[in-house]
Short mmCIF file of C-alpha atoms in Angstrom, two decimals:
data_model
loop_
_atom_site.label_atom_id
_atom_site.label_comp_id
_atom_site.label_asym_id
_atom_site.label_seq_id
_atom_site.Cartn_x
_atom_site.Cartn_y
_atom_site.Cartn_z
CA ILE P 467 -25.97 63.88 14.53
CA ALA P 468 -25.62 66.94 12.91
CA ILE P 469 -25.08 70.87 12.93
CA ALA P 470 -25.14 74.09 10.96
CA GLY P 471 -25.03 77.95 12.04
CA ALA P 472 -25.04 80.58 10.36
CA VAL P 473 -24.03 84.06 11.44
CA VAL P 474 -25.99 87.25 9.92
CA ARG P 475 -24.56 90.73 9.79
CA ASP P 476 -26.34 93.35 7.80
CA HIS P 477 -26.95 91.93 4.16
CA LEU P 478 -24.55 88.81 4.59
CA TRP P 479 -24.59 85.38 5.81
CA TYR P 480 -21.89 83.58 7.04
CA LEU P 481 -21.80 79.72 7.61
CA ALA P 482 -19.85 78.84 10.55
CA ALA P 483 -20.44 75.87 11.25
CA PHE P 484 -21.50 72.92 9.32
CA TRP P 485 -21.03 69.04 10.87
CA ALA P 486 -22.82 65.78 10.47
CA HIS P 487 -21.67 62.67 11.87
CA PRO P 488 -19.54 61.16 9.77
CA GLU P 489 -21.27 57.55 9.97
CA LEU P 490 -24.53 59.23 8.75
CA GLN P 491 -23.27 61.76 6.37
CA ARG P 492 -24.46 61.11 2.57
CA ASN P 493 -27.82 59.73 4.28
CA LYS P 494 -30.15 63.37 2.98
CA ILE P 495 -29.41 64.76 6.51
CA GLY P 496 -27.23 67.81 6.31
CA MET P 497 -28.66 69.59 2.56
CA PRO P 498 -32.35 69.84 5.07
CA LEU P 499 -30.70 70.99 7.92
CA LEU P 500 -28.11 73.73 5.89
CA LYS P 501 -30.88 74.89 4.08
CA LYS P 502 -33.09 75.87 7.05
CA VAL P 503 -30.63 77.84 7.97
CA TRP P 504 -30.29 79.43 5.03
CA GLU P 505 -33.66 80.49 4.93
CA GLY P 506 -33.58 81.68 7.89
CA GLY P 507 -30.55 84.02 6.33
CA LYS P 508 -32.99 85.55 4.30
CA GLU P 509 -36.00 85.87 6.34
CA ALA P 510 -32.57 88.27 8.19
CA GLY P 511 -32.75 90.31 5.87
CA ALA P 512 -29.55 88.26 3.94
CA SER P 513 -29.10 88.55 0.11
CA VAL P 514 -25.54 87.59 0.45
CA PHE P 515 -24.41 84.29 1.51
CA PHE P 516 -20.17 82.78 1.91
CA THR P 517 -18.53 80.21 4.45
CA TRP P 518 -14.93 79.55 4.60
CA SER P 519 -14.68 75.43 3.45
CA SER P 520 -12.21 72.99 4.86
CA ILE P 521 -11.53 70.79 1.86
CA ASP P 522 -14.75 68.11 2.47
CA LEU P 523 -15.93 67.02 -0.61
CA THR P 524 -19.17 66.76 0.59
CA ALA P 525 -20.26 69.80 1.92
CA MET P 526 -18.48 72.06 -0.28
CA ALA P 527 -20.52 70.07 -3.49
CA ALA P 528 -23.64 70.92 -0.96
CA TYR P 529 -22.58 74.62 -0.66
CA MET P 530 -22.34 75.44 -4.72
CA LYS P 531 -25.36 73.72 -5.45
CA LEU P 532 -26.70 76.40 -3.49
CA GLY P 533 -25.32 78.93 -5.23
CA MET P 534 -21.65 79.57 -2.78
CA VAL P 535 -19.47 78.99 -5.39
CA PRO P 536 -15.58 79.10 -5.46
CA GLY P 537 -13.93 82.49 -5.04
CA TYR P 538 -10.40 81.95 -3.53
CA GLN P 539 -8.40 79.82 -1.04
CA ASN P 540 -7.73 81.39 2.66
CA PHE P 541 -3.72 80.65 3.33
CA PHE P 542 -2.92 79.82 6.93
CA PHE P 543 0.44 81.42 7.58
CA ASP P 544 3.05 80.78 10.73
CA GLY P 545 6.21 81.35 11.93
CA SER P 546 8.65 83.58 12.95
CA PRO P 547 8.84 87.30 11.17
CA LYS P 548 12.06 88.02 10.11
CA GLN P 549 13.63 91.60 8.45
CA LEU P 550 10.20 94.14 8.94
CA ALA P 551 9.58 96.74 7.13
CA ASP P 552 10.90 100.17 8.94
CA ILE P 553 8.07 102.04 10.26
CA SER P 554 7.76 105.35 8.54
CA SER P 555 7.32 108.32 11.32
CA SER P 556 4.32 109.53 9.76
CA TYR P 557 2.67 106.39 11.65
CA GLU P 558 1.90 105.92 14.97
CA VAL P 559 -0.57 103.27 17.06
CA ALA P 560 -2.95 103.97 19.65
CA PRO P 561 -5.77 102.06 21.34
CA LEU P 562 -8.97 100.99 19.03
CA GLU P 563 -11.88 102.91 19.48
CA LYS P 564 -15.37 100.96 18.05
CA PRO P 565 -16.74 103.84 16.16
CA VAL P 566 -13.28 104.08 13.75
CA VAL P 567 -13.46 100.42 13.54
CA MET P 568 -17.17 99.84 12.54
CA GLU P 569 -16.49 102.60 9.65
CA ILE P 570 -13.63 100.86 8.12
CA ASP P 571 -15.48 97.48 8.25
CA ARG P 572 -18.21 98.96 6.66
CA GLN P 573 -16.46 99.74 3.99
CA ILE P 574 -13.78 96.87 3.79
CA ARG P 575 -15.42 94.01 5.33
CA GLY P 576 -18.84 95.26 4.09
CA THR P 577 -20.48 95.45 6.96
CA SER P 578 -19.93 97.41 10.66
CA ARG P 579 -21.29 93.97 12.37
CA GLU P 580 -21.02 95.40 16.20
CA PRO P 581 -22.05 92.56 17.41
CA ASP P 582 -18.90 90.86 16.55
CA HIS P 583 -16.85 94.36 18.06
CA ASP P 584 -18.61 93.88 20.72
CA PHE P 585 -17.49 90.54 21.38
CA TRP P 586 -13.87 91.05 20.74
CA PHE P 587 -13.57 94.22 23.72
CA SER P 588 -15.33 92.25 25.86
CA ASN P 589 -12.43 89.97 25.72
CA PRO P 590 -9.03 91.25 28.33
CA ASN P 591 -7.09 88.65 26.14
CA LEU P 592 -7.18 90.38 23.27
CA GLN P 593 -5.25 93.42 21.60
CA LYS P 594 -7.09 96.60 20.04
CA LYS P 595 -5.33 99.05 17.97
CA GLN P 596 -5.73 101.56 15.35
CA VAL P 597 -2.79 103.12 12.92
CA ILE P 598 -3.03 105.74 12.31
CA GLN P 599 -1.32 108.57 9.44
CA ASN P 600 -0.21 111.87 10.30
CA GLY P 601 -3.83 112.35 12.28
CA ARG P 602 -5.97 110.09 10.40
CA VAL P 603 -6.93 106.02 11.23
CA VAL P 604 -5.92 103.87 8.58
CA GLY P 605 -6.25 100.71 9.63
CA TYR P 606 -6.85 98.63 12.64
CA TYR P 607 -5.58 95.40 13.71
CA TYR P 608 -6.80 92.37 17.03
CA LEU P 609 -4.13 90.57 18.28
CA ASN P 610 -4.38 87.28 20.72
CA ARG P 611 -1.21 85.26 21.49
CA GLY P 612 0.55 85.80 18.73
CA VAL P 613 -2.36 85.62 16.16
CA ILE P 614 -3.14 87.95 14.19
CA GLY P 615 -7.14 89.07 12.62
CA PRO P 616 -9.25 90.75 12.04
CA ALA P 617 -7.16 93.79 10.87
CA ALA P 618 -8.08 95.74 7.88
CA TRP P 619 -6.05 98.85 5.96
CA LYS P 620 -7.97 101.43 3.84
CA GLN P 621 -5.84 102.24 1.49
CA PRO P 622 -3.67 99.36 -0.19
CA HIS P 623 -0.74 100.86 0.81
CA HIS P 624 -1.22 101.10 4.08
CA ALA P 625 -0.87 97.01 3.62
CA GLU P 626 2.77 96.59 4.73
CA THR P 627 2.77 99.11 7.82
CA VAL P 628 -0.19 97.96 9.27
CA LEU P 629 0.99 94.07 8.68
CA SER P 630 4.63 94.89 10.27
CA LEU P 631 3.01 96.52 13.26
CA ALA P 632 0.80 93.84 13.89
CA CYS P 633 3.43 91.46 13.90
CA ARG P 634 5.87 93.17 15.97
CA GLU P 635 3.34 93.29 18.62
CA ALA P 636 2.03 89.89 18.07
CA MET P 637 6.36 88.73 18.81
CA VAL P 638 5.42 90.10 21.99
CA GLN P 639 2.96 87.49 22.76
CA SER P 640 4.20 84.60 21.23
CA PRO P 641 7.17 83.61 19.23
CA GLU P 642 5.42 82.14 16.76
CA VAL P 643 3.14 84.05 14.56
CA ARG P 644 -0.43 83.40 12.99
CA MET P 645 -2.52 84.85 10.28
CA ALA P 646 -5.09 83.52 7.40
CA VAL P 647 -4.70 85.24 4.34
CA PRO P 648 -7.56 85.56 1.62
CA GLY P 649 -6.24 84.42 -1.44
CA ILE P 650 -6.95 87.85 -2.89
CA ASN P 651 -4.95 89.57 -0.54
CA HIS P 652 -1.70 89.66 -2.39
CA ALA P 653 -0.20 91.89 -0.73
CA ALA P 654 -0.34 90.12 2.45
CA LEU P 655 0.51 87.01 0.74
CA GLN P 656 3.50 88.87 -0.57
CA PHE P 657 4.13 90.47 2.78
CA ALA P 658 4.26 86.51 4.84
CA PHE P 659 6.93 85.06 2.45
CA ASN P 660 8.50 88.36 2.60
CA THR P 661 9.09 87.70 5.90
CA GLY P 662 10.10 84.08 6.24
CA LEU P 663 6.89 82.94 7.51
CA ARG P 664 5.87 79.50 6.09
CA LEU P 665 2.59 78.62 4.54
CA THR P 666 0.79 75.23 6.89
CA SER P 667 -2.65 74.96 5.20
CA PHE P 668 -5.62 76.37 3.09
CA ALA P 669 -9.22 76.49 3.22
CA HIS P 670 -11.61 77.58 0.70
CA PHE P 671 -13.80 80.45 0.18
CA LEU P 672 -16.87 80.37 -1.92
CA SER P 673 -19.86 82.91 -2.15
CA THR P 674 -22.74 83.88 -3.67
CA ALA P 675 -21.37 87.23 -4.35
CA SER P 676 -18.56 89.67 -3.77
CA PHE P 677 -18.48 92.07 -1.02
CA GLY P 678 -16.18 94.48 0.78
CA GLN P 679 -12.71 94.39 -0.12
CA MET P 680 -10.65 91.65 0.96
CA ALA P 681 -7.50 92.39 -0.55
CA GLN P 682 -7.83 95.04 2.20
CA TYR P 683 -7.94 92.50 4.96
CA ILE P 684 -7.14 89.62 7.21
CA PRO P 685 -9.91 87.72 8.76
CA SER P 686 -10.49 86.77 12.14
CA GLY P 687 -10.69 83.05 12.05
CA GLN P 688 -13.21 80.75 10.96
CA SER P 689 -16.31 81.17 13.48
CA LEU P 690 -16.42 85.09 12.39
CA PHE P 691 -14.39 85.79 9.76
#
């Protein structure tokens, strides 16, 4: 009748699933279950708790009561990108290497999350690329049937190049490109609007504290963020 599940990576606890049967909501079922998963996260070493929430007032109230407060929205875009920027000859793309992506994630995502990358690397349908400028890796992206994410870049000025490269490859896979953008990632939001992607929906990001550099990140989705 209810389920709650979270992923713990180092000090970060991410609530990936929280559902209760509609007819049984507001019957003091969900919160006790959520608290058990919360305490399990503490026992596993988590100190920062966050989630990606749909517009469910009951669930959002539960999150805020526990201390996960609104940070920004996650915006969903899709469409066929137009007027992509030309790529400087100083950039190139190569197959993604796991030590490289883990090092970038330590900086940008706040954790190297090796189990997540093991999971993604095991999927032959995922394209996995690292972006290199003048011999140095500056970002990465994953692609699956036109969906971009996760993706990250080390410095703000690499945003347009990483996203343009990802979009070009995504368009080979599918006529429609899709990605979710954290509201704090203004460069990616501007990129989406400049290239004609459509804003289709949004969700809420709630957290007990800030972490990483979400202004340089595109999430993988609601399962692992």
